[in-house]
Short mmCIF file of C-alpha atoms and ligand atoms in Angstrom, two decimals:
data_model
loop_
_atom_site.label_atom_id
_atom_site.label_comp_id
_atom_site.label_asym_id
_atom_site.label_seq_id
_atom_site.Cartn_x
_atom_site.Cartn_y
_atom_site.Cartn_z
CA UNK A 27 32.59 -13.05 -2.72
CA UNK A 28 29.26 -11.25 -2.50
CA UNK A 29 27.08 -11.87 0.67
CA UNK A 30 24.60 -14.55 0.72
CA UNK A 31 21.17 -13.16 1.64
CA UNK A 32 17.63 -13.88 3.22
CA UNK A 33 14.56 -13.01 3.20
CA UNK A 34 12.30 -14.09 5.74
CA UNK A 35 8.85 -13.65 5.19
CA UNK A 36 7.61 -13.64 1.27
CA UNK A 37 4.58 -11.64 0.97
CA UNK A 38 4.10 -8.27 -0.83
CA UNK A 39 7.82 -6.87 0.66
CA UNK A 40 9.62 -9.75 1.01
CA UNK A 41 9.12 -11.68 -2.49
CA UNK A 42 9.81 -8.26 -4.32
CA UNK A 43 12.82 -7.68 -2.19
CA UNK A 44 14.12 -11.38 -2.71
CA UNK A 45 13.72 -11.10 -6.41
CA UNK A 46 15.17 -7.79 -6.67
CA UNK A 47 18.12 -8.60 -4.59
CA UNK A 48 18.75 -11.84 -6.86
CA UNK A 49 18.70 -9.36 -9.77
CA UNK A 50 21.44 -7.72 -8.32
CA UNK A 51 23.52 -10.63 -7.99
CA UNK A 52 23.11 -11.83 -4.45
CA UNK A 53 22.55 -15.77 -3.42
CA UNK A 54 18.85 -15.54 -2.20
CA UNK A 55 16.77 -17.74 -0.26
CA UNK A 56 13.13 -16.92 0.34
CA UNK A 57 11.61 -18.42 3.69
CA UNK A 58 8.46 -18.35 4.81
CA UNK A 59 5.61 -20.35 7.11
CA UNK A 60 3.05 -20.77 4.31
CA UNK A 61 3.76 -24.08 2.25
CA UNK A 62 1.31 -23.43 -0.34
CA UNK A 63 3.03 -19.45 -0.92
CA UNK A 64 6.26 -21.12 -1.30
CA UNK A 65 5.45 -23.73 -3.77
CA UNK A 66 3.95 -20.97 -6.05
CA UNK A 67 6.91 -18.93 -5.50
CA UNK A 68 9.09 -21.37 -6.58
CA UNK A 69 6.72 -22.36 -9.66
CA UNK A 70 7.74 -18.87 -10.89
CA UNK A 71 4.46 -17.39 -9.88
CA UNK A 72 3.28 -14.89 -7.51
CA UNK A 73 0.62 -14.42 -5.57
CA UNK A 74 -0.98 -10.90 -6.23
CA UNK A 75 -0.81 -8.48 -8.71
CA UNK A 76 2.42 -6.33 -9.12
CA UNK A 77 3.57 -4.83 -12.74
CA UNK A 78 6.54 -6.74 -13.46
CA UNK A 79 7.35 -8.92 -10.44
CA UNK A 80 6.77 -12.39 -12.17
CA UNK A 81 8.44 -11.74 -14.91
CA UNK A 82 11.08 -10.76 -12.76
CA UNK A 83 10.40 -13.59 -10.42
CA UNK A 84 11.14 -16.60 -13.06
CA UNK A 85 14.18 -14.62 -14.96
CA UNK A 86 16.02 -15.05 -11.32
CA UNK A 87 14.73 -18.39 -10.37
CA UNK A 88 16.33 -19.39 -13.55
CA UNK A 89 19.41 -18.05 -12.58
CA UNK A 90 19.49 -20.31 -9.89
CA UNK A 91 20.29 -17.62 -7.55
CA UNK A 92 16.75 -17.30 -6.07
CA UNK A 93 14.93 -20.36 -3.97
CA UNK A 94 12.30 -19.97 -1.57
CA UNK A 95 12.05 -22.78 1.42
CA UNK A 96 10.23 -23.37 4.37
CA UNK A 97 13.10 -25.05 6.39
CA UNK A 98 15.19 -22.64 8.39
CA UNK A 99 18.06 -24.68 8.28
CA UNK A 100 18.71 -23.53 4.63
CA UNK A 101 19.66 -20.07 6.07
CA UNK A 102 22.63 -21.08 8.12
CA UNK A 103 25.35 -20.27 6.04
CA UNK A 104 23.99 -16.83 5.19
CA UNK A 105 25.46 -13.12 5.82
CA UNK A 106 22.23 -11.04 6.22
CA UNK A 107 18.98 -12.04 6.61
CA UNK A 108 15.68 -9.23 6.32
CA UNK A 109 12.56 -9.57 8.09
CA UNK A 110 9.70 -8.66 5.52
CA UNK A 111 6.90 -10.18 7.85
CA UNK A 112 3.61 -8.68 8.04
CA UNK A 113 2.75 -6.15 11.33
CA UNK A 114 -1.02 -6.17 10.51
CA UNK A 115 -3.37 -4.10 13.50
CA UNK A 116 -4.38 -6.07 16.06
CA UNK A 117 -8.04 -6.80 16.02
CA UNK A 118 -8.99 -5.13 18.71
CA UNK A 119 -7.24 -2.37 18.81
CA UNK A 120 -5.45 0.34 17.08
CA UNK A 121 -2.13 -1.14 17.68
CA UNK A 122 0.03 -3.40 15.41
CA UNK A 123 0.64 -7.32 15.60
CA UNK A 124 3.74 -8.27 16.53
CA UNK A 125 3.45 -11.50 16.53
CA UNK A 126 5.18 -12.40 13.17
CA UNK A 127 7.78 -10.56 13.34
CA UNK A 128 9.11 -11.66 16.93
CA UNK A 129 8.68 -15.27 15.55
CA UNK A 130 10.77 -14.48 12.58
CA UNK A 131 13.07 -12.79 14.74
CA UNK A 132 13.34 -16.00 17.04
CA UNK A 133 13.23 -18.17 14.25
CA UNK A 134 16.75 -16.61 12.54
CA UNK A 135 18.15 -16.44 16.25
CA UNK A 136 18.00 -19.95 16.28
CA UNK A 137 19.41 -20.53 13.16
CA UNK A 138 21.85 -17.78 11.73
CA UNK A 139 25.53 -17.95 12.08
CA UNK A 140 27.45 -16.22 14.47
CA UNK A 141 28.75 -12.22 12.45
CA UNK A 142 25.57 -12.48 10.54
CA UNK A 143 23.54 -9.51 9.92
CA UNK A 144 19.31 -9.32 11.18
CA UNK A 145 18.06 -6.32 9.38
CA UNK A 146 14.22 -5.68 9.97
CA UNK A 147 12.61 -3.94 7.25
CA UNK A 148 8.62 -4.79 8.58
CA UNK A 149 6.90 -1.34 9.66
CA UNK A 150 7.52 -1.74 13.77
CA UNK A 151 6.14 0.63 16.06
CA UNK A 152 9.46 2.48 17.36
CA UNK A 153 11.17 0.32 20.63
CA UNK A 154 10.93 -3.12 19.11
CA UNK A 155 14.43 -2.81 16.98
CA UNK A 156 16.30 -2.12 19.99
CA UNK A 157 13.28 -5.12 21.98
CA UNK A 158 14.24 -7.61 19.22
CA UNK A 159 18.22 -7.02 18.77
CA UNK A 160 18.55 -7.25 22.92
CA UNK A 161 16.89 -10.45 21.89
CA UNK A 162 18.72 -11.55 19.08
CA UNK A 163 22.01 -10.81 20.98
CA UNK A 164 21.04 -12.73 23.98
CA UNK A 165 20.17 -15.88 21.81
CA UNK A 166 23.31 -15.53 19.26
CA UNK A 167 25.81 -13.33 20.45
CA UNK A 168 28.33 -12.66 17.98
CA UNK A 169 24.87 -11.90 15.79
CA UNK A 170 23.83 -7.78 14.90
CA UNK A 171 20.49 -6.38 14.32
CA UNK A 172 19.72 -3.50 12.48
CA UNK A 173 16.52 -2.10 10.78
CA UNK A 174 16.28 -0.81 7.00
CA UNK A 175 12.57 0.50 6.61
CA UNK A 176 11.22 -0.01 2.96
CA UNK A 177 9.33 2.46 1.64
CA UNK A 178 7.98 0.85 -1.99
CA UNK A 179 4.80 1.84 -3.08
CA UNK A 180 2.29 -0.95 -4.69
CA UNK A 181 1.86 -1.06 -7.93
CA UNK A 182 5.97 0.10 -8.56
CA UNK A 183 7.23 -1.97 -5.88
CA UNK A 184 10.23 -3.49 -8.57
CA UNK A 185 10.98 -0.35 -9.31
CA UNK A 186 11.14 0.99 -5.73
CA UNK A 187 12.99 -1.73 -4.12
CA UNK A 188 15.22 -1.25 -7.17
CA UNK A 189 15.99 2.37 -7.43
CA UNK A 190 14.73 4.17 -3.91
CA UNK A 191 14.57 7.84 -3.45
CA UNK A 192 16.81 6.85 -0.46
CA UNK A 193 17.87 4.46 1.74
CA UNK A 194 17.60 4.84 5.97
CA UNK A 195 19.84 2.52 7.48
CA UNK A 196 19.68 1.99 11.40
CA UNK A 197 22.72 1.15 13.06
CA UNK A 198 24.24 0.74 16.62
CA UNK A 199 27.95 0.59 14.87
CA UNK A 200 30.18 0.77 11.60
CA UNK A 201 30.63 -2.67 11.16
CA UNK A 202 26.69 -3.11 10.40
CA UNK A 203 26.56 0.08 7.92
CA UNK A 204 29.24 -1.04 6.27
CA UNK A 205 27.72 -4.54 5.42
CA UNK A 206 24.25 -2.54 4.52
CA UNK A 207 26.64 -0.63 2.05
CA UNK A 208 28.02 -3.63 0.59
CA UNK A 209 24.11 -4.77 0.26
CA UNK A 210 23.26 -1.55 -1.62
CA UNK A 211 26.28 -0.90 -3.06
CA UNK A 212 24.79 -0.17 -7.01
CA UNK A 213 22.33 2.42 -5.01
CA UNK A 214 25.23 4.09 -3.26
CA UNK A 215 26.78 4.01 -6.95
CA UNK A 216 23.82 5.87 -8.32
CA UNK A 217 24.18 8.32 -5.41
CA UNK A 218 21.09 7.60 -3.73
CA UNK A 219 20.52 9.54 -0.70
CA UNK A 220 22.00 7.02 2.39
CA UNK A 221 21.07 8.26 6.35
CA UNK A 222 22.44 6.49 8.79
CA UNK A 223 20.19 6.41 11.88
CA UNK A 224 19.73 5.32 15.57
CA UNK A 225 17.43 2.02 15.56
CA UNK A 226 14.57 4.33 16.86
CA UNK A 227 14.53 7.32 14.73
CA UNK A 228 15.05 4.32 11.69
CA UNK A 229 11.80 2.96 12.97
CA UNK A 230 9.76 6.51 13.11
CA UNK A 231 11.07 7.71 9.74
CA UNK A 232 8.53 5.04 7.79
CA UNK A 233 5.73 5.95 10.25
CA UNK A 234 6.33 9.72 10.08
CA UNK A 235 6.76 9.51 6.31
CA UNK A 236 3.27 7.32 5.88
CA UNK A 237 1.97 10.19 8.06
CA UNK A 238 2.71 12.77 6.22
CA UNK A 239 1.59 10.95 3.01
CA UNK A 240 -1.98 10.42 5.13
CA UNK A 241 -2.13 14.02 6.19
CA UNK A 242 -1.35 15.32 2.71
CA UNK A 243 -4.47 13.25 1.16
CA UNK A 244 -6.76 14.22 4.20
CA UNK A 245 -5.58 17.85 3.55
CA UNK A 246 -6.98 17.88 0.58
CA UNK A 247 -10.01 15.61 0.77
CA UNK A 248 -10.94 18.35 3.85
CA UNK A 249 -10.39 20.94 1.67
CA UNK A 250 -12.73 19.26 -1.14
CA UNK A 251 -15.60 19.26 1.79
CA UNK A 252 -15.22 23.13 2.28
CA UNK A 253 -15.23 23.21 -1.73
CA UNK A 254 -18.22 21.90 -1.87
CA UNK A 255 -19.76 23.91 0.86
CA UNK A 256 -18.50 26.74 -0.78
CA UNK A 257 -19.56 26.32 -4.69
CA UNK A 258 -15.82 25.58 -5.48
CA UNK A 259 -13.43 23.41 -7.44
CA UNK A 260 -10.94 20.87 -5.76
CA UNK A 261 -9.28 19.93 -8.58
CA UNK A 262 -8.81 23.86 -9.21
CA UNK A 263 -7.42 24.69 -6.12
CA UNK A 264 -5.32 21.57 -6.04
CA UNK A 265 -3.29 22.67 -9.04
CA UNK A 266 -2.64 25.80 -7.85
CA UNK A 267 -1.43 25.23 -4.55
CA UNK A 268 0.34 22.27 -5.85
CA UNK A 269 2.64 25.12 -8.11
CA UNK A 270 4.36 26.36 -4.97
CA UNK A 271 7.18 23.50 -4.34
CA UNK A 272 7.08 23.86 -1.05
CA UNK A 273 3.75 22.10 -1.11
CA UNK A 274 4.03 20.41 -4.42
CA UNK A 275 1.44 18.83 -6.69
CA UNK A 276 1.51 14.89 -6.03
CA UNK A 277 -0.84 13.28 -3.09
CA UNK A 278 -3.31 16.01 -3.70
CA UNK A 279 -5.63 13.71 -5.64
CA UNK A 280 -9.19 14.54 -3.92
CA UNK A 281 -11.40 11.76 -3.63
CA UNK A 282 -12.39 8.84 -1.42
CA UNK A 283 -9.39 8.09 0.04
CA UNK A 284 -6.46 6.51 1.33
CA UNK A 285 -6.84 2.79 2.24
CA UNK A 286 -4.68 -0.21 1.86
CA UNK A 287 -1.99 -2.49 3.70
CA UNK A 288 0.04 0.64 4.93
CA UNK A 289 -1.78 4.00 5.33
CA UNK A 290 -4.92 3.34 7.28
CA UNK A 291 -2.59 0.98 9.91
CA UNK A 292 0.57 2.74 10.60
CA UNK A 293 -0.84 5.92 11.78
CA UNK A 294 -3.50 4.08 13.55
CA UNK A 295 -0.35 1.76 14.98
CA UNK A 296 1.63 5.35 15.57
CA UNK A 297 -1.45 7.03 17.73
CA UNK A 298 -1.31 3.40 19.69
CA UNK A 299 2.49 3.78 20.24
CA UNK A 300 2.73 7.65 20.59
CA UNK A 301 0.31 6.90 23.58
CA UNK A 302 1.96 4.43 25.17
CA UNK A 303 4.89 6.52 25.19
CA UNK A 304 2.69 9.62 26.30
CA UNK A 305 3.09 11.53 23.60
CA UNK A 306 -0.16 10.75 22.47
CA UNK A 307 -1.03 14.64 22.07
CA UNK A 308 1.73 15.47 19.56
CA UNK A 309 -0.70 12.86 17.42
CA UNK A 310 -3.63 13.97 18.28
CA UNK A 311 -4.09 15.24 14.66
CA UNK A 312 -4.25 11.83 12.83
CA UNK A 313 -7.46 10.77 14.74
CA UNK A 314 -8.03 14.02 12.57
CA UNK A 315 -7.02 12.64 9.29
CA UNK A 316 -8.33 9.00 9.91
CA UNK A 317 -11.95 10.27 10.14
CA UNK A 318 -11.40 12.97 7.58
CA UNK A 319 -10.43 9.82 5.57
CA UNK A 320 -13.35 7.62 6.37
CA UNK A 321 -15.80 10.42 5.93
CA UNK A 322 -14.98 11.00 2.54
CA UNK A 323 -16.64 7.47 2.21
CA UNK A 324 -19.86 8.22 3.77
CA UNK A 325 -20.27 11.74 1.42
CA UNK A 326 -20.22 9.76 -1.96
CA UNK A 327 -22.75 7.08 -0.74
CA UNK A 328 -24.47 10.41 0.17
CA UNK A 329 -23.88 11.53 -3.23
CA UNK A 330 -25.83 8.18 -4.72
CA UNK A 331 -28.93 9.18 -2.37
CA UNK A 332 -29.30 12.85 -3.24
CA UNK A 333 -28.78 11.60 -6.79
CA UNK A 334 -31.40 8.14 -6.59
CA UNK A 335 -33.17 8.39 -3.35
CA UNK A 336 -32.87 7.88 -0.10
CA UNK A 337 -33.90 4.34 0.47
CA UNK A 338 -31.65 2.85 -2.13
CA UNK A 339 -33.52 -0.79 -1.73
CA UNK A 340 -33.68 -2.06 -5.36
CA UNK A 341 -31.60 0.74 -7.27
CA UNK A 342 -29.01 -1.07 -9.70
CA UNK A 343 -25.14 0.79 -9.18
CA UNK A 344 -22.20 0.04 -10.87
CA UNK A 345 -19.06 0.24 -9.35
CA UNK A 346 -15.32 0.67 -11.54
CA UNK A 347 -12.39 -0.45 -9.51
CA UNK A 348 -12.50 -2.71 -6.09
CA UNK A 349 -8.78 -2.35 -5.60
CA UNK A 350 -7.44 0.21 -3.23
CA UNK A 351 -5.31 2.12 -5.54
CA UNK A 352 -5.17 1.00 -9.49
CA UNK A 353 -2.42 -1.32 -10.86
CA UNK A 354 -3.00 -3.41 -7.41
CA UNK A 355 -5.79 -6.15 -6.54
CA UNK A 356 -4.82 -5.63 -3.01
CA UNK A 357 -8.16 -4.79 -1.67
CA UNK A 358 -7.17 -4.24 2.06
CA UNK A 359 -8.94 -1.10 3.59
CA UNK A 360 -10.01 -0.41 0.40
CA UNK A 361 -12.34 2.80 0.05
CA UNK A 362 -13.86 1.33 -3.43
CA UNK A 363 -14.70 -2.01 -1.68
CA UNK A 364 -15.78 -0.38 1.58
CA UNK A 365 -18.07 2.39 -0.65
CA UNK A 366 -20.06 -1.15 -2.57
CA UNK A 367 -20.21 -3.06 0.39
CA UNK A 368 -22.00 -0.15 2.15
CA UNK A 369 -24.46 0.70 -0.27
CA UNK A 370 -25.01 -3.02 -1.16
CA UNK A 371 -25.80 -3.25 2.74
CA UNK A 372 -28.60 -0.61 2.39
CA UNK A 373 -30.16 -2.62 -0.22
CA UNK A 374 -28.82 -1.61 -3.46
CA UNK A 375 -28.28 -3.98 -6.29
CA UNK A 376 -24.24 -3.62 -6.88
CA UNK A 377 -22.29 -5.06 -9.76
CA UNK A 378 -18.23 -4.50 -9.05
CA UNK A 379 -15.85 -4.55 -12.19
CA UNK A 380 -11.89 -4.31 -11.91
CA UNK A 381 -9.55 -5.13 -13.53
CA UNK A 382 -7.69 -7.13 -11.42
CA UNK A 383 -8.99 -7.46 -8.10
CA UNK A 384 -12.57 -9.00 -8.77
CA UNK A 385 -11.41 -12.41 -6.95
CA UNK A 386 -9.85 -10.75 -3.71
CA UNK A 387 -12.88 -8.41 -3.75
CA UNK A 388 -15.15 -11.75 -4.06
CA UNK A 389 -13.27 -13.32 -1.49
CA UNK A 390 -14.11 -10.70 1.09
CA UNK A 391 -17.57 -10.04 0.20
CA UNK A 392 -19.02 -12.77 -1.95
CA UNK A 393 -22.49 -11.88 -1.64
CA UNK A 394 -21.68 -8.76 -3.49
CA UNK A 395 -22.18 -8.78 -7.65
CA UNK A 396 -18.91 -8.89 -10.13
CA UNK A 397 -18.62 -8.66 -13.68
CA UNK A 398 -15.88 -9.84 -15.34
CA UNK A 399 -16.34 -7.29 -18.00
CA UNK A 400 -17.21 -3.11 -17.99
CA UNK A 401 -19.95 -3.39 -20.45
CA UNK A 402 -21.76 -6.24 -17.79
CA UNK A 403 -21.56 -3.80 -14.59
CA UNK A 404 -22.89 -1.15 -16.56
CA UNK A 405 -25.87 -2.84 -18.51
CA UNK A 406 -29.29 -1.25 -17.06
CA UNK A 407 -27.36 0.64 -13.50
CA UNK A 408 -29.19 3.30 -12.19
CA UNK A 409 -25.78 5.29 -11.63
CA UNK A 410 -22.08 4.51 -11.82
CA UNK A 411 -19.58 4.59 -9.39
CA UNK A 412 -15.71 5.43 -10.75
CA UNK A 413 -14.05 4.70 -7.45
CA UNK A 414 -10.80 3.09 -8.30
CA UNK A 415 -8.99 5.82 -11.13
CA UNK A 416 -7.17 2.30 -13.50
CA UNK A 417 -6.81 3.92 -17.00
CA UNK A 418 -9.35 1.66 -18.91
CA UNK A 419 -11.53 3.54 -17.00
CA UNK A 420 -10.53 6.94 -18.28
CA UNK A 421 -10.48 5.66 -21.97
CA UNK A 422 -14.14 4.39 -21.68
CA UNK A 423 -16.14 6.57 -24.07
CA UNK A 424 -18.68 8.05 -22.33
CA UNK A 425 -21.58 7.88 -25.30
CA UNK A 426 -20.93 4.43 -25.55
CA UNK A 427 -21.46 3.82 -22.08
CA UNK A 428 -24.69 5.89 -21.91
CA UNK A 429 -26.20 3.40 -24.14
CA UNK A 430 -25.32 0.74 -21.47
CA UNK A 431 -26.95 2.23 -18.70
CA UNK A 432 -30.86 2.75 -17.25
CA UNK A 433 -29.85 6.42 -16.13
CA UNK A 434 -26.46 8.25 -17.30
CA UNK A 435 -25.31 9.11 -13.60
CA UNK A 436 -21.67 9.11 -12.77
CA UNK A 437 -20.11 9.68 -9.83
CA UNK A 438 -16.40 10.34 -10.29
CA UNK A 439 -15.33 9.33 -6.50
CA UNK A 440 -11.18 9.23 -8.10
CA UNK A 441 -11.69 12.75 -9.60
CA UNK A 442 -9.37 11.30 -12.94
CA UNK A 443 -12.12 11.17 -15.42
CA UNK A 444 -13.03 14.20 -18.00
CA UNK A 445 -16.00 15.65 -16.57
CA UNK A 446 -16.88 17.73 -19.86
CA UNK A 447 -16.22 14.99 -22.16
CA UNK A 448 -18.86 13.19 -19.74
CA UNK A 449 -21.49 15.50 -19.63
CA UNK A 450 -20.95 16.13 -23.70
CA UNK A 451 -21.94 12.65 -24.24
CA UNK A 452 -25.45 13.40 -21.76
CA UNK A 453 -24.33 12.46 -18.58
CA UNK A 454 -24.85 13.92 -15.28
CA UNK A 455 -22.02 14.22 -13.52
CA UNK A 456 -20.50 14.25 -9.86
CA UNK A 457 -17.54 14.68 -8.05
CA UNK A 458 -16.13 15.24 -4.76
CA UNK A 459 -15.35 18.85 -3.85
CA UNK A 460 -16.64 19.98 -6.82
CA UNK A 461 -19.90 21.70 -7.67
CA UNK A 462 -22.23 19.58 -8.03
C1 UDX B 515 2.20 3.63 0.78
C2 UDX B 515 3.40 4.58 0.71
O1 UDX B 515 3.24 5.45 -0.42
C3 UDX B 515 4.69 3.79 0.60
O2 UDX B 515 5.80 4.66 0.58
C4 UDX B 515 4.77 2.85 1.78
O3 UDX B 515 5.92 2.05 1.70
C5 UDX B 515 3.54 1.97 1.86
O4 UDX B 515 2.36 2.76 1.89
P1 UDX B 515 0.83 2.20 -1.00
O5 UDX B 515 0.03 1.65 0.13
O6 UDX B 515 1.30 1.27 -2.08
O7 UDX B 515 2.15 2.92 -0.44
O8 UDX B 515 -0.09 3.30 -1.69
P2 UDX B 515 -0.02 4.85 -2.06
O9 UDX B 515 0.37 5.01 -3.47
O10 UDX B 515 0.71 5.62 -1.05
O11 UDX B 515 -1.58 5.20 -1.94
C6 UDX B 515 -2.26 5.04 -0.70
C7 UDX B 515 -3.71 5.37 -0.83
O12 UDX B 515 -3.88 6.76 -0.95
C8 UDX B 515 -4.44 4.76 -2.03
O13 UDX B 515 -5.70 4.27 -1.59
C9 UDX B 515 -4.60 5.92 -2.98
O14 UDX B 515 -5.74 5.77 -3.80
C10 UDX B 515 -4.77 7.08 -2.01
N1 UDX B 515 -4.38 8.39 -2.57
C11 UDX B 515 -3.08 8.61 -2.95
C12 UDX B 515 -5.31 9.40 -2.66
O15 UDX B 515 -6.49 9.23 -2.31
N2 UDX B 515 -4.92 10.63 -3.16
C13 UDX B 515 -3.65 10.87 -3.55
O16 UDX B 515 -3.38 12.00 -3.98
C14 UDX B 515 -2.70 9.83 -3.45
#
């Protein structure tokens, strides 16, 4: 018989991971607070934009073996139930939010069956496995906790859930390993990497890994300051460090940025939790990285006044890409977003395209101007932003586009477009950390 499974929360995480483990062949029920998410769920649809999820989605619906409620009760006679809740930072502080996941985490207490298995997979700042399963244990004893940290990456989530570059698993005893093995038993069959960890160092490997991720980015967006300074290339000197494998090539994409649901709030949540456990100097160095992250921001809106003028009252821009990353119309933290709503602030006359994310981006700022189509957000701008690197972007062809436009001024804030194919076609053109 193969163990019947939750998932308890159904945003990004949790509706990929309960139609991914349906496609497996598990008994899945999705649960979450939100009526309206759970009716759309169940109508086959999904909320936000992910390559492949809906699809996905209704082929396991239709299977029957996928439902999504909002009535706990349905989870009684399950075997393992994940928390996929949110852990957004608090709004006052640097910290995360913990108030989802503790009510999920009372919420199965209350209604899971005694041997069943709690495994958190939300981003927790390291203590609360250990805070919750004390919990858990003292509500339902015959009950186990562990914590599985997921690691997908927007945009591929399907894939990621489906085929991870590993799996961390962490456990207080064999019993609960051995049920996470019988979980992820076709990963284990295509010998993906398993560690089996205590609950804390589970907990720190997603906020060390996002770190790392962070520092990489800031590495190089610092070094694409001192390029510039300098008269040199980032792009250049990207490549060739990128050669040596023990620094490798990918997450050295110079630019504007990290943002998103993840990045920006886990090492801001780590520094909070690091200090608390006062070992807030050994993290000293992401402050570091945060504002090397946020100034990258501020030097392409400088970029638009060296290139326009300083008072920027009037001055039509067009801006490619609101989302925070490309195949996404997540617009959390996003540097795109973040970039227009700034310079629309100092007066400029903005017109956003994306692809996707034009109604997230509207929702947030709906003062700000959208086109639904390139040609629109181009028509008669006094410069062009490229801040979000989607590929119709990089297939636009640049004489074309110069006909659009009041004044053939790009700034390339992604660094992914073809800078000589640009300028061939009469364009003056910018990047970050490169001469410009
Ligand atoms: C990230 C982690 O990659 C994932 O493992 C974790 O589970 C969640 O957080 P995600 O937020 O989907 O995933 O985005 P990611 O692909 O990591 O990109 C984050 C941000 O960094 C984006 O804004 C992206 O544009 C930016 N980025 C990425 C760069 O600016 N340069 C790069 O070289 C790479």
């Amino acid at each position: 018989m193969k163990l019947k499974v939750s998932v308890i929360g159904t945003g990004y995480l949790g509706a990929t991971h309960a139609a991914c483990m349906s496609s497996l062949g598990f008994e899945v029920i999705g649960v979450d607070v939100d009526a309206a998410k759970i009716e759309l769920l169940t109508a086959g649809r999904v909320p936000f934009y992910e390559p492949g999820l809906e699809d996905l989605l209704q082929k396991e619906i239709a299977s029957g073996r996928l439902t999504f409620t909002t009535d706990l009760r349905a989870i009684a006679d399950v075997d393992v139930h994940f928390i996929c809740v949110g852990t957004p930072q608090q709004p006052n502080s640097l910290a995360a939010d913990l108030t989802y996941v503790d009510a999920a985490l009372d919420a199965v207490a209350a209604n899971c069956k005694p041997g069943s298995l709690v495994v958190g997979k939300s981003t927790v700042p390291v203590g609360t496995a250990a805070r919750l399963r004390e919990r858990l244990l003292k509500i339902n004893p015959k009950a186990d906790l562990a914590w599985n940290p997921e690691f997908l990456r927007e945009g591929f989530a399907v894939e990621d859930t489906l085929h991870p570059n590993r799996l961390v698993v962490g456990v207080t005893n064999d019993a609960a390993e051995n049920k996470l093995k019988e979980i992820y038993a076709s990963n284990l069959a295509e010998n993906t990497p398993w560690v089996r960890a205590d609950l804390p160092t589970s907990e720190l490997v997603k906020v060390a890994a996002n770190s790392f991720l962070a520092t990489k980015i800031s590495f190089i967006n610092a070094m694409a300051e001192v390029c510039e300074a300098a008269g040199g290339d980032v792009t250049v000197l990207a490549k060739a460090i990128g050669y040596d494998p023990r620094i490798g090539s990918r997450f050295l994409q110079a630019g504007i940025g990290f943002g998103g649901g993840c990045l920006p709030k886990d090492i801001r949540a780590f520094m909070a939790r690091a200090g608390e456990l006062g070992a807030d100097q050994a993290l000293e160095f992401l402050r570091e990285i945060d504002s090397i992250n946020l100034r990258a921001r501020q030097r392409v809106i400088e970029l638009v006044r060296k290139d326009l003028s300083d008072n920027l009252a009037g001055k039509k821009i067009a801006v490619l890409g609101a989302a925070f990353k490309p195949d996404s119309d997540d617009v959390r933290d996003s540097p795109a977003l973040d970039i227009a709503a700034q310079i629309a602030a100092a007066g400029a006359v903005v017109t956003i395209h994306d692809p996707k994310a034009i109604a997230p981006a509207k929702k947030r700022f709906p003062a700000l101007g959208f086109s639904e189509d390139i040609e629109g957000a181009l028509k008669g701008a006094d410069l062009v932003l490229h801040l979000t690197e989607w590929k119709v972007y990089r297939e636009l062809d640049p004489a074309k586009m110069a006909k659009l436009v009041a004044n053939p001024i790009m700034i390339d804030g992604r660094n992914a477009l073809d800078r000589e194919a640009w300028i061939a076609a009469g364009w003056k053109f910018r990047a970050l950390g490169r001469a410009n």
